[in-house]
Amino acid sequence: MRGTATSSPPLSRPALPRRRGLNGRQREALWGYLFIAPWLLGFLCFVLGPMLFSLYASFTNYDITSRFDWVGVQNYVRLLTEDTRFWRALGNTAYYAAFAVPLGIATGLLIAVLLNQEVRGQRFFRTIFFLPKVLTGVAVLLLWLWVFNPQVGLINTGLYRLGVDENNLPLWFGDPAWSKPALIIMSMWTAAGSFMFYLAALRGVPRDLYESAQIDGASPVRQFWAVTVPLISPVIFFKIITGIAGAMQFWSESLILTKGGPSDSTLFYGLYIWQTAFTDLRMGYASAMAWILLLITLLITGVQLWLSKRWVHYEGEVR
Amino acid sequence: MALTRPQVRVRPLPTGPGRRAGGAFLGRALAFAALVGLSLLILYPALWMVSTSLKADADVFAYPPRWIPSPVVWGNYAEAWASAPFTRYAVNTLLYALSVTFGTVLSCSLAAYGFAKLRFPGRDFLFLVLLSTMMIPGLVTLVPQYVLFSKLGWINTYLPLVVPSFFAGAFFTFLLRQYFLGIPNELLEAARVDGANELWIWARVVLPLATPALATVAIFTFDGTWNDYVNPLLYLNDERLYTLQVGLATFRSANDTQWQLLMAASVLVLLPVVLIFFVFQKYFIEGASLTGSVKG
């Protein structure tokens, strides 16, 4: 290959490679540590160190300037027993996750199943459905604000044409009851871009299985539930785990779109941490919130792993 | 790949003329129709954005909304761009995204080579640590990192945004390691016998063979950094340092009702990413099945 062929001093290979001081294994280990040094240093400085600091700070009233008094579990007790906004934020986040994760998986999977029918224009469709993954950031959030505009937005004019009465049109980001559904619709658009993930798995399902199911008289819907879903269950499971972990951290969109309003209906857990830490400068209190989030995430993942034994089918090699 | 393809043993099938070709054709036609409908749903908002960006002030709130603006006001683009220092923001963003991309590709490929191709005590344990850090919510480290960087006096500089990228993030290290595992060890051994050291092998053997994976990492990093809003917002207060995302959010609060200008500015901010997407589509779509999990 390119690399080896051009190495200049060839042919006169010594029977035993020369080593000074270190033997081959030690030398390899030294190189190994050198190569992973960037990650290891980064892990210590930007992950482990900050986490330990944050754990310590969560038991103090730290506010970045002066105060750093030990208050014991007071932050945790106050969060769980007195802070109604904490529960509100947790509830909003759970609401979002409960709808956005399954609907997102359904959207991606639907597109993947359709594309797996070997229809014409594969390349074209893939490009289109992948666009939501590329179109992100503030610009697209502004677009959604415009699409959900109650008067002339795309969605409400569409609903009006479908016959919804003018006075019953949702106010979306202006109404506490409709602000979260608006964000969930937005998340489904984005989730369309995850079709590739399922398509790769669908391609791995042997065609013969569908043929034998057809011979047994199974309808397409039944084939989907009896053949497709079990065989791609590892991918769905992976998406549930990462999807919930991601939804727990859904908040920066509401920072731009709604600032948590109207009446705290889009105050997500992360946004509450952000406001507590960087607006109110209550770093200790925010650290306690962050650690509760970590514990919840680990707990949900643990339960998922335990439940997965019942429905996720790994056949052949298991990792 | 993080996931294995399910292996299924299948009984041999009786083959015969019983297959209904007509049913399959109908299925495909329905699938095609559904795909066309869904693509329109995907494209609708984007086209609406372009349409709005070309409207005259008076037509923006016209009812019923018109898809084809008349007159077409190309001047919205120039006006939007000129009404805030967007050129400066664009230069800032480009330098920011390029440095982070360089740092990420360099450090992640070094670490990935160490984990994939070199043996050292504690390697498997450290790799497990790397994997488990992917489950830690970013919000847990956001506050203490801010404290760290502010104590270092790095607020209002690009250091907090760029420096961490030179310390190998877990996910792309993991992705590159998976790719490097597939490179035959014989190639590396041959280079070693020729007297090459590991750094040379990493640079001259592994990196050239891993171009597709490196391109995927570079593109996703560039895209993610270009669109990053929270970190620049947190660390940069000086308007001259703003990135496009922060600048656009500020532009919005100043022009809340000028939707044609907001949409024109948005199109301009998105344009580079969309162009990159169309040029490097292959890497985006191939990498998506690997990285899609993290980008949510």
Coordinates of C-alpha atoms in Angstrom, one line a residue:
Chain A
M1 CA 0.0 0.0 0.0
R2 CA 0.9 3.6 -0.2
G3 CA 2.4 3.9 3.2
T4 CA 4.7 0.9 3.3
A5 CA 5.9 1.0 -0.2
T6 CA 7.4 4.4 0.1
S7 CA 9.4 3.8 3.3
S8 CA 12.9 4.3 2.2
P9 CA 15.4 2.1 3.9
P10 CA 14.1 -1.3 3.0
L11 CA 15.5 -4.8 2.2
S12 CA 18.4 -4.8 4.8
R13 CA 16.0 -5.9 7.5
P14 CA 17.9 -6.8 10.7
A15 CA 17.1 -10.2 12.0
L16 CA 16.2 -8.8 15.4
P17 CA 15.0 -5.2 15.7
R18 CA 17.4 -3.2 17.8
R19 CA 16.1 -1.9 21.1
R20 CA 17.7 0.4 23.5
G21 CA 16.6 0.1 27.1
L22 CA 13.0 -0.8 26.5
N23 CA 11.9 -4.1 25.1
G24 CA 9.2 -4.3 22.4
R25 CA 6.3 -4.6 24.7
Q26 CA 7.3 -1.7 26.9
R27 CA 8.0 0.4 23.9
E28 CA 4.5 -0.4 22.5
A29 CA 2.9 0.4 25.8
L30 CA 4.7 3.7 26.0
W31 CA 3.5 4.6 22.5
G32 CA 0.0 3.5 23.5
Y33 CA -0.1 5.9 26.4
L34 CA 1.3 8.7 24.3
F35 CA -1.4 8.2 21.6
I36 CA -4.3 8.1 24.1
A37 CA -2.8 11.0 26.1
P38 CA -5.0 13.6 24.5
W39 CA -8.2 11.7 25.4
L40 CA -6.9 10.8 28.9
L41 CA -6.0 14.4 29.7
G42 CA -9.2 15.7 28.3
F43 CA -11.1 13.1 30.3
L44 CA -9.4 14.2 33.5
C45 CA -9.6 18.0 32.9
F46 CA -13.0 18.3 31.1
V47 CA -15.0 15.3 32.4
L48 CA -13.9 13.7 35.6
G49 CA -12.5 16.8 37.3
P50 CA -15.6 18.9 36.5
M51 CA -17.9 16.0 37.6
L52 CA -16.2 15.7 41.0
F53 CA -16.2 19.5 41.3
S54 CA -19.9 19.6 40.4
L55 CA -20.7 16.8 42.9
Y56 CA -18.9 18.8 45.7
A57 CA -20.5 22.0 44.6
S58 CA -24.0 20.4 44.8
F59 CA -23.6 20.2 48.6
T60 CA -22.7 23.9 48.8
N61 CA -24.3 27.3 48.1
Y62 CA -21.6 28.1 45.5
D63 CA -22.3 31.1 43.4
I64 CA -19.0 31.5 41.5
T65 CA -18.0 34.7 43.3
S66 CA -17.4 34.2 47.0
R67 CA -19.7 31.9 48.8
F68 CA -18.7 28.2 49.0
D69 CA -20.4 27.1 52.3
W70 CA -21.2 23.4 52.9
V71 CA -24.9 23.1 53.2
G72 CA -25.2 19.3 53.2
V73 CA -28.1 17.8 51.3
Q74 CA -30.1 21.0 51.6
N75 CA -30.1 21.7 47.8
Y76 CA -31.4 18.2 47.1
V77 CA -34.1 18.4 49.8
R78 CA -35.2 21.8 48.6
L79 CA -35.4 20.6 45.0
L80 CA -37.5 17.5 45.8
T81 CA -39.8 19.0 48.4
E82 CA -40.2 22.8 47.9
D83 CA -39.2 23.7 44.3
T84 CA -42.4 23.5 42.2
R85 CA -40.6 24.7 39.1
F86 CA -38.2 21.7 39.4
W87 CA -41.2 19.3 39.2
R88 CA -42.7 21.4 36.4
A89 CA -39.5 21.2 34.4
L90 CA -39.2 17.5 35.1
G91 CA -42.8 17.0 34.0
N92 CA -42.3 19.0 30.8
T93 CA -39.2 17.0 30.0
A94 CA -41.0 13.7 30.6
Y95 CA -44.0 14.8 28.4
Y96 CA -41.6 15.7 25.6
A97 CA -39.7 12.4 25.9
A98 CA -42.9 10.4 26.1
F99 CA -44.1 11.7 22.7
A100 CA -41.0 12.7 20.8
V101 CA -39.1 9.5 21.2
P102 CA -41.7 7.0 20.0
L103 CA -43.0 9.4 17.3
G104 CA -39.5 10.0 16.1
I105 CA -38.7 6.3 15.9
A106 CA -42.0 5.7 14.1
T107 CA -41.2 8.5 11.6
G108 CA -37.6 7.2 10.8
L109 CA -38.8 3.6 10.6
L110 CA -41.7 4.4 8.3
I111 CA -39.4 6.2 5.8
A112 CA -36.9 3.4 6.0
V113 CA -39.5 0.7 5.4
L114 CA -40.9 2.7 2.4
L115 CA -37.4 3.2 1.0
N116 CA -36.7 -0.5 1.5
Q117 CA -39.4 -1.3 -1.1
E118 CA -36.7 -0.7 -3.9
V119 CA -38.7 2.2 -5.3
R120 CA -37.4 4.4 -8.0
G121 CA -35.4 7.6 -7.1
Q122 CA -33.6 6.2 -4.0
R123 CA -30.8 8.7 -4.2
F124 CA -33.2 11.6 -4.6
F125 CA -35.4 10.6 -1.7
R126 CA -32.4 9.9 0.6
T127 CA -31.1 13.4 -0.1
I128 CA -34.5 15.0 0.7
F129 CA -35.0 12.9 3.9
F130 CA -31.5 13.6 5.1
L131 CA -31.9 17.4 4.8
P132 CA -33.5 17.8 8.3
K133 CA -30.3 16.4 9.8
V134 CA -28.3 19.1 8.0
L135 CA -30.7 22.0 8.5
T136 CA -30.2 22.8 12.2
G137 CA -29.3 25.7 14.4
V138 CA -30.9 29.1 15.1
A139 CA -31.9 29.7 11.4
V140 CA -34.1 26.6 11.4
L141 CA -35.6 27.5 14.8
L142 CA -36.6 30.9 13.4
L143 CA -38.2 29.1 10.5
W144 CA -40.3 27.0 12.9
L145 CA -41.4 30.1 14.7
W146 CA -42.6 31.4 11.3
V147 CA -44.2 28.1 10.3
F148 CA -46.1 28.0 13.7
N149 CA -47.1 31.7 13.4
P150 CA -50.8 31.7 14.4
Q151 CA -51.9 34.1 11.7
V152 CA -50.1 33.4 8.5
G153 CA -48.0 30.4 9.5
L154 CA -47.9 27.4 7.2
I155 CA -49.5 25.1 9.7
N156 CA -52.5 27.2 10.7
T157 CA -53.3 28.3 7.1
G158 CA -53.2 24.6 6.2
L159 CA -55.5 23.8 9.1
Y160 CA -57.8 26.6 8.1
R161 CA -58.0 25.3 4.5
L162 CA -58.9 21.8 6.0
G163 CA -61.9 23.4 7.6
V164 CA -60.8 24.2 11.1
D165 CA -62.7 27.2 12.4
E166 CA -60.7 30.4 12.5
N167 CA -61.3 30.8 16.3
N168 CA -60.2 27.3 17.1
L169 CA -56.8 27.5 15.4
P170 CA -54.0 26.7 17.9
L171 CA -51.8 29.5 19.0
W172 CA -48.8 27.1 19.3
F173 CA -46.0 28.9 21.0
G174 CA -48.4 31.4 22.4
D175 CA -50.5 28.8 24.3
P176 CA -49.3 26.6 27.2
A177 CA -51.4 23.7 25.9
W178 CA -49.9 23.8 22.4
S179 CA -46.3 24.8 22.9
K180 CA -45.0 21.3 23.7
P181 CA -47.0 19.7 20.8
A182 CA -45.4 22.3 18.5
L183 CA -41.9 21.3 19.7
I184 CA -42.8 17.6 19.3
I185 CA -44.0 18.2 15.7
M186 CA -40.7 19.9 15.1
S187 CA -38.8 17.0 16.5
M188 CA -40.5 14.6 14.2
W189 CA -39.4 16.6 11.2
T190 CA -35.8 16.3 12.4
A191 CA -36.3 12.6 13.2
A192 CA -37.0 11.9 9.5
G193 CA -33.3 12.2 9.0
S194 CA -32.6 9.1 11.1
F195 CA -34.0 6.8 8.4
M196 CA -30.6 5.7 7.4
F197 CA -30.0 4.1 10.7
Y198 CA -33.0 1.8 10.2
L199 CA -32.5 1.3 6.5
A200 CA -29.1 -0.3 7.2
A201 CA -30.8 -2.8 9.6
L202 CA -33.7 -3.5 7.2
R203 CA -31.3 -4.4 4.5
G204 CA -30.0 -7.1 6.8
V205 CA -33.3 -8.9 7.1
P206 CA -33.3 -11.9 4.8
R207 CA -35.8 -11.7 2.0
D208 CA -36.6 -15.4 2.4
L209 CA -38.3 -14.7 5.7
Y210 CA -40.9 -12.5 4.1
E211 CA -41.5 -15.0 1.3
S212 CA -42.1 -17.8 3.8
A213 CA -44.4 -15.5 5.8
Q214 CA -46.3 -14.7 2.6
I215 CA -46.7 -18.4 1.9
D216 CA -48.1 -18.8 5.4
G217 CA -50.6 -16.1 4.4
A218 CA -49.4 -13.3 6.7
S219 CA -50.5 -9.8 5.7
P220 CA -47.9 -7.0 5.2
V221 CA -48.8 -5.6 8.6
R222 CA -48.4 -8.9 10.3
Q223 CA -45.1 -9.4 8.5
F224 CA -43.9 -6.1 9.8
W225 CA -44.7 -7.0 13.4
A226 CA -43.7 -10.7 13.3
V227 CA -40.6 -10.5 11.0
T228 CA -39.3 -7.0 10.7
V229 CA -39.6 -5.7 14.2
P230 CA -38.0 -8.6 16.0
L231 CA -35.1 -8.8 13.6
I232 CA -34.3 -5.1 13.8
S233 CA -35.1 -4.9 17.5
P234 CA -31.4 -4.2 18.5
V235 CA -31.5 -1.0 16.4
I236 CA -34.8 0.1 17.8
F237 CA -33.5 -0.6 21.3
F238 CA -30.4 1.5 20.7
K239 CA -32.6 4.3 19.4
I240 CA -34.8 4.2 22.5
I241 CA -31.8 4.4 24.8
T242 CA -30.1 7.2 23.0
G243 CA -33.4 8.9 22.2
I244 CA -34.5 9.1 25.8
A245 CA -31.0 10.3 26.9
G246 CA -31.2 13.0 24.2
A247 CA -34.8 14.0 25.1
M248 CA -33.8 14.4 28.7
Q249 CA -31.3 17.1 27.4
F250 CA -33.7 18.8 25.0
W251 CA -33.7 22.4 26.1
S252 CA -31.6 24.8 24.0
E253 CA -34.4 25.0 21.4
S254 CA -36.7 26.4 24.1
L255 CA -34.0 28.8 25.1
I256 CA -34.2 30.3 21.6
L257 CA -37.9 29.9 20.8
T258 CA -39.8 30.5 23.9
K259 CA -37.5 31.2 26.8
G260 CA -39.5 28.6 28.7
G261 CA -42.8 30.2 28.3
P262 CA -45.7 30.6 28.0
S263 CA -46.3 30.2 31.8
D264 CA -43.4 27.7 32.1
S265 CA -45.0 25.3 29.7
T266 CA -41.6 24.8 27.8
L267 CA -39.4 25.1 30.9
F268 CA -37.4 21.9 30.3
Y269 CA -35.0 20.5 32.8
G270 CA -31.9 21.7 31.0
L271 CA -33.3 25.2 30.6
Y272 CA -34.0 25.3 34.3
I273 CA -30.4 24.3 35.0
W274 CA -29.1 26.9 32.5
Q275 CA -31.2 29.7 34.1
T276 CA -30.3 28.6 37.6
A277 CA -26.6 28.5 36.9
F278 CA -26.1 31.4 34.4
T279 CA -28.9 33.8 35.1
D280 CA -29.3 33.4 38.9
L281 CA -25.7 32.3 39.3
R282 CA -26.8 29.6 41.8
M283 CA -24.1 27.2 40.8
G284 CA -24.4 24.9 43.8
Y285 CA -28.2 24.5 43.3
A286 CA -27.7 23.9 39.5
S287 CA -25.1 21.3 40.2
A288 CA -27.5 19.4 42.4
M289 CA -30.0 19.5 39.5
A290 CA -27.4 18.2 37.1
W291 CA -26.6 15.3 39.4
I292 CA -30.3 14.4 39.7
L293 CA -30.4 14.4 35.9
L294 CA -27.4 12.1 35.7
L295 CA -29.0 9.7 38.2
I296 CA -32.3 9.7 36.3
T297 CA -30.6 9.0 33.0
L298 CA -28.6 6.1 34.5
L299 CA -31.8 4.7 36.2
I300 CA -33.8 4.9 32.9
T301 CA -30.9 3.2 31.0
G302 CA -30.7 0.5 33.6
V303 CA -34.4 -0.2 33.5
Q304 CA -34.3 -0.3 29.7
L305 CA -31.4 -2.8 29.7
W306 CA -33.3 -5.0 32.1
L307 CA -36.5 -4.8 30.0
S308 CA -34.6 -5.4 26.8
K309 CA -34.1 -9.0 27.7
R310 CA -37.8 -9.6 27.1
W311 CA -38.1 -8.1 23.6
V312 CA -34.7 -7.5 22.0
H313 CA -33.6 -10.4 19.9
Y314 CA -29.9 -10.9 19.3
E315 CA -29.3 -13.8 17.0
G316 CA -25.9 -15.0 15.9
E317 CA -23.1 -13.1 17.5
V318 CA -24.0 -11.1 20.5
R319 CA -21.9 -8.1 21.6
Chain B
M1 CA -20.7 -0.7 13.3
A2 CA -21.9 -0.7 16.8
L3 CA -24.6 -3.1 16.0
T4 CA -24.4 -6.5 14.5
R5 CA -26.6 -7.7 11.8
P6 CA -29.0 -10.4 12.9
Q7 CA -28.1 -13.8 11.5
V8 CA -31.0 -16.0 10.9
R9 CA -31.1 -19.6 9.6
V10 CA -33.8 -20.1 7.1
R11 CA -35.5 -23.3 6.0
P12 CA -35.2 -23.9 2.3
L13 CA -38.3 -22.5 0.6
P14 CA -40.5 -24.2 -1.9
T15 CA -40.1 -22.1 -5.0
G16 CA -42.8 -21.9 -7.5
P17 CA -44.9 -19.6 -9.7
G18 CA -47.1 -18.6 -6.8
R19 CA -45.7 -15.1 -6.4
R20 CA -48.0 -12.3 -7.1
A21 CA -46.1 -9.9 -9.2
G22 CA -49.1 -7.6 -9.4
G23 CA -49.2 -7.2 -5.6
A24 CA -45.6 -6.3 -5.4
F25 CA -46.0 -3.6 -8.1
L26 CA -49.0 -2.1 -6.3
G27 CA -47.0 -2.1 -3.1
R28 CA -44.1 -0.3 -4.7
A29 CA -46.4 2.3 -6.3
L30 CA -48.0 3.0 -3.0
A31 CA -44.6 3.3 -1.3
F32 CA -43.5 5.7 -4.0
A33 CA -46.6 7.8 -3.6
A34 CA -46.1 7.9 0.2
L35 CA -42.5 8.9 -0.3
V36 CA -43.4 11.7 -2.6
G37 CA -45.9 13.0 0.0
L38 CA -43.5 12.7 2.9
S39 CA -40.7 14.5 0.9
L40 CA -43.1 17.4 0.3
L41 CA -43.8 17.6 4.0
I42 CA -40.0 17.7 4.6
L43 CA -39.4 20.3 1.9
Y44 CA -42.4 22.5 2.6
P45 CA -40.9 24.5 5.5
A46 CA -37.6 25.0 3.7
L47 CA -39.4 26.3 0.5
W48 CA -41.6 28.5 2.6
M49 CA -38.4 30.0 4.1
V50 CA -37.0 30.8 0.7
S51 CA -40.4 32.2 -0.5
T52 CA -40.8 34.5 2.5
S53 CA -37.2 35.7 2.2
L54 CA -38.1 37.1 -1.3
K55 CA -41.3 38.9 -0.4
A56 CA -41.9 42.6 -0.1
D57 CA -42.6 43.9 3.4
A58 CA -46.3 44.3 2.6
D59 CA -46.8 40.8 1.2
V60 CA -45.4 38.9 4.2
F61 CA -48.6 38.9 6.1
A62 CA -50.9 38.8 3.1
Y63 CA -53.7 36.4 3.3
P64 CA -54.1 33.9 1.8
P65 CA -50.3 33.4 1.6
R66 CA -48.7 33.4 -1.8
W67 CA -46.0 30.9 -2.6
I68 CA -44.5 32.8 -5.5
P69 CA -43.6 36.3 -4.4
S70 CA -44.4 39.2 -6.6
P71 CA -42.5 41.3 -6.8
V72 CA -39.4 39.2 -6.0
V73 CA -37.3 41.3 -3.6
W74 CA -33.7 40.1 -4.0
G75 CA -32.7 43.1 -2.0
N76 CA -33.9 41.5 1.2
Y77 CA -30.7 39.5 1.2
A78 CA -28.4 42.4 1.0
E79 CA -30.5 44.4 3.5
A80 CA -30.5 41.6 6.0
W81 CA -26.8 41.0 5.7
A82 CA -25.9 44.6 6.0
S83 CA -28.2 45.4 9.0
A84 CA -25.9 43.5 11.4
P85 CA -22.1 42.7 11.2
F86 CA -22.8 39.3 9.6
T87 CA -19.6 39.3 7.6
R88 CA -17.6 39.5 10.8
Y89 CA -19.7 36.8 12.4
A90 CA -19.2 34.6 9.3
V91 CA -15.4 35.0 9.5
N92 CA -15.5 34.2 13.3
T93 CA -17.7 31.2 12.7
L94 CA -15.5 29.9 9.9
L95 CA -12.3 30.1 11.9
Y96 CA -14.0 28.6 14.9
A97 CA -15.5 25.7 13.0
L98 CA -12.2 25.0 11.1
S99 CA -10.1 25.0 14.3
V100 CA -12.5 22.7 16.1
T101 CA -12.6 20.4 13.1
F102 CA -8.8 20.3 12.9
G103 CA -8.5 19.7 16.7
T104 CA -11.1 16.9 16.7
V105 CA -9.7 15.0 13.7
L106 CA -6.2 15.2 15.0
S107 CA -6.8 14.2 18.6
C108 CA -9.5 11.7 18.0
S109 CA -7.5 9.9 15.3
L110 CA -4.4 9.8 17.7
A111 CA -6.4 8.3 20.5
A112 CA -8.3 5.9 18.3
Y113 CA -5.0 4.6 16.9
G114 CA -3.8 4.0 20.5
F115 CA -7.0 2.1 21.4
A116 CA -7.2 0.1 18.2
K117 CA -3.7 -0.9 17.4
L118 CA -1.4 -0.7 20.4
R119 CA -1.4 -2.9 23.5
F120 CA -0.8 -1.4 26.9
P121 CA -1.8 -2.3 30.4
G122 CA -5.2 -0.9 31.3
R123 CA -6.3 -0.4 27.7
D124 CA -9.5 -2.3 27.9
F125 CA -10.5 -0.6 31.2
L126 CA -9.7 2.9 29.8
F127 CA -11.8 2.1 26.7
L128 CA -14.7 1.1 28.9
V129 CA -14.3 4.4 30.7
L130 CA -14.4 6.2 27.3
L131 CA -17.6 4.3 26.3
S132 CA -19.3 5.1 29.6
T133 CA -18.6 8.9 29.3
M134 CA -20.9 8.9 26.3
M135 CA -23.8 8.4 28.7
I136 CA -23.0 11.5 30.8
P137 CA -25.4 14.4 30.1
G138 CA -23.5 17.4 28.9
L139 CA -25.4 19.5 31.4
V140 CA -23.5 17.8 34.2
T141 CA -20.1 19.2 33.0
L142 CA -21.4 22.5 31.6
V143 CA -21.5 24.4 34.9
P144 CA -18.1 23.2 36.3
Q145 CA -16.5 23.8 32.9
Y146 CA -17.7 27.3 32.8
V147 CA -16.3 27.8 36.3
L148 CA -13.0 26.4 35.2
F149 CA -12.7 28.6 32.1
S150 CA -13.8 31.7 33.9
K151 CA -11.1 31.1 36.6
L152 CA -8.6 30.7 33.9
G153 CA -9.7 34.1 32.5
W154 CA -10.8 32.6 29.2
I155 CA -14.3 34.2 29.1
N156 CA -14.7 36.4 26.0
T157 CA -12.0 34.4 24.1
Y158 CA -12.3 31.4 21.8
L159 CA -10.2 29.3 24.0
P160 CA -13.0 27.6 25.9
L161 CA -14.6 26.7 22.6
V162 CA -11.6 25.5 20.7
V163 CA -9.1 24.1 23.3
P164 CA -11.3 21.1 24.4
S165 CA -11.6 19.9 20.8
F166 CA -7.8 19.0 20.9
F167 CA -8.5 16.5 23.7
A168 CA -10.3 13.8 21.8
G169 CA -14.0 13.6 22.5
A170 CA -15.3 10.1 23.3
F171 CA -17.8 9.6 20.4
F172 CA -15.6 10.3 17.4
T173 CA -12.7 8.4 19.1
F174 CA -15.0 5.4 19.4
L175 CA -16.1 5.8 15.8
L176 CA -12.6 6.0 14.4
R177 CA -11.4 3.2 16.5
Q178 CA -14.1 0.9 15.0
Y179 CA -12.8 1.9 11.6
F180 CA -9.1 1.5 12.4
L181 CA -9.8 -2.0 13.7
G182 CA -10.6 -3.0 10.2
I183 CA -7.2 -2.0 8.9
P184 CA -5.0 -5.2 8.6
N185 CA -2.3 -5.4 11.2
E186 CA 0.1 -6.9 8.5
L187 CA 0.4 -3.5 7.0
L188 CA 1.5 -2.0 10.3
E189 CA 3.9 -4.9 11.0
A190 CA 5.5 -4.5 7.6
A191 CA 6.1 -0.8 8.3
R192 CA 7.5 -1.6 11.7
V193 CA 9.9 -4.1 10.3
D194 CA 11.1 -1.4 7.9
G195 CA 11.9 0.6 11.0
A196 CA 9.0 3.0 11.0
N197 CA 7.8 4.3 14.4
E198 CA 4.2 4.4 15.5
L199 CA 3.7 8.1 14.7
W200 CA 5.0 7.6 11.2
I201 CA 2.7 4.6 10.8
W202 CA -0.3 6.6 12.1
A203 CA 0.4 9.5 9.7
R204 CA 1.5 7.5 6.6
V205 CA -0.3 4.2 6.8
V206 CA -3.4 4.5 8.9
L207 CA -4.7 8.0 8.1
P208 CA -4.5 7.6 4.3
L209 CA -6.4 4.4 4.5
A210 CA -9.0 5.9 6.8
T211 CA -9.9 8.9 4.6
P212 CA -13.6 8.1 4.4
A213 CA -13.9 7.8 8.2
L214 CA -11.9 11.0 8.8
A215 CA -14.0 12.8 6.3
T216 CA -17.2 11.7 8.1
V217 CA -15.8 12.9 11.4
A218 CA -14.6 16.2 9.9
I219 CA -17.9 16.9 8.2
F220 CA -20.0 16.2 11.2
T221 CA -17.8 18.2 13.5
F222 CA -17.8 21.2 11.1
D223 CA -21.6 21.0 10.7
G224 CA -22.1 20.7 14.5
T225 CA -19.7 23.6 15.3
W226 CA -21.2 25.8 12.6
N227 CA -24.6 25.3 14.1
D228 CA -23.5 25.5 17.8
Y229 CA -25.4 28.1 19.7
V230 CA -25.2 27.4 23.4
N231 CA -21.4 27.4 23.8
P232 CA -20.6 30.7 22.0
L233 CA -23.6 32.3 23.8
L234 CA -22.1 31.2 27.1
Y235 CA -18.5 32.2 26.6
L236 CA -18.7 35.2 24.2
N237 CA -20.2 38.5 25.4
D238 CA -18.3 40.9 23.1
E239 CA -20.3 41.5 20.0
R240 CA -17.2 41.5 17.8
L241 CA -16.6 37.9 18.8
Y242 CA -20.1 36.6 18.0
T243 CA -20.7 33.7 15.7
L244 CA -23.4 33.5 13.1
Q245 CA -25.7 31.6 15.4
V246 CA -25.5 34.1 18.2
G247 CA -25.6 37.0 15.8
L248 CA -28.8 35.6 14.2
A249 CA -30.5 35.1 17.5
T250 CA -29.6 38.8 18.4
F251 CA -30.8 39.9 15.0
R252 CA -34.1 38.2 15.6
S253 CA -34.8 40.0 18.9
A254 CA -34.0 43.3 17.1
N255 CA -36.2 42.6 14.1
D256 CA -39.1 40.6 15.5
T257 CA -41.6 41.4 12.8
Q258 CA -39.4 41.7 9.8
W259 CA -39.9 38.1 8.8
Q260 CA -38.6 38.6 5.2
L261 CA -35.3 39.8 6.6
L262 CA -35.1 37.1 9.3
M263 CA -35.7 34.4 6.7
A264 CA -33.2 36.0 4.3
A265 CA -30.5 36.0 7.0
S266 CA -31.4 32.5 8.0
V267 CA -31.1 31.2 4.4
L268 CA -27.6 32.9 4.2
V269 CA -26.5 31.3 7.5
L270 CA -27.7 27.8 6.3
L271 CA -26.3 28.1 2.8
P272 CA -22.7 27.0 3.5
V273 CA -23.9 23.9 5.4
V274 CA -26.3 23.0 2.6
L275 CA -23.6 23.4 0.0
I276 CA -21.2 21.2 2.0
F277 CA -24.0 18.7 2.3
F278 CA -24.5 18.5 -1.4
V279 CA -20.8 18.2 -2.2
F280 CA -20.1 15.6 0.5
Q281 CA -23.4 13.9 0.5
K282 CA -21.9 10.4 0.4
Y283 CA -20.0 10.9 3.7
F284 CA -23.0 12.5 5.4
I285 CA -25.3 9.7 4.5
E286 CA -22.8 6.9 5.1
G287 CA -21.8 8.4 8.4
A288 CA -25.4 8.9 9.4
S289 CA -26.0 5.3 10.4
L290 CA -23.1 5.6 12.8
T291 CA -23.4 9.2 14.1
G292 CA -27.2 9.5 13.8
S293 CA -27.6 8.1 17.2
V294 CA -25.7 11.0 18.8
K295 CA -27.0 13.8 16.8
G296 CA -30.5 12.8 18.0

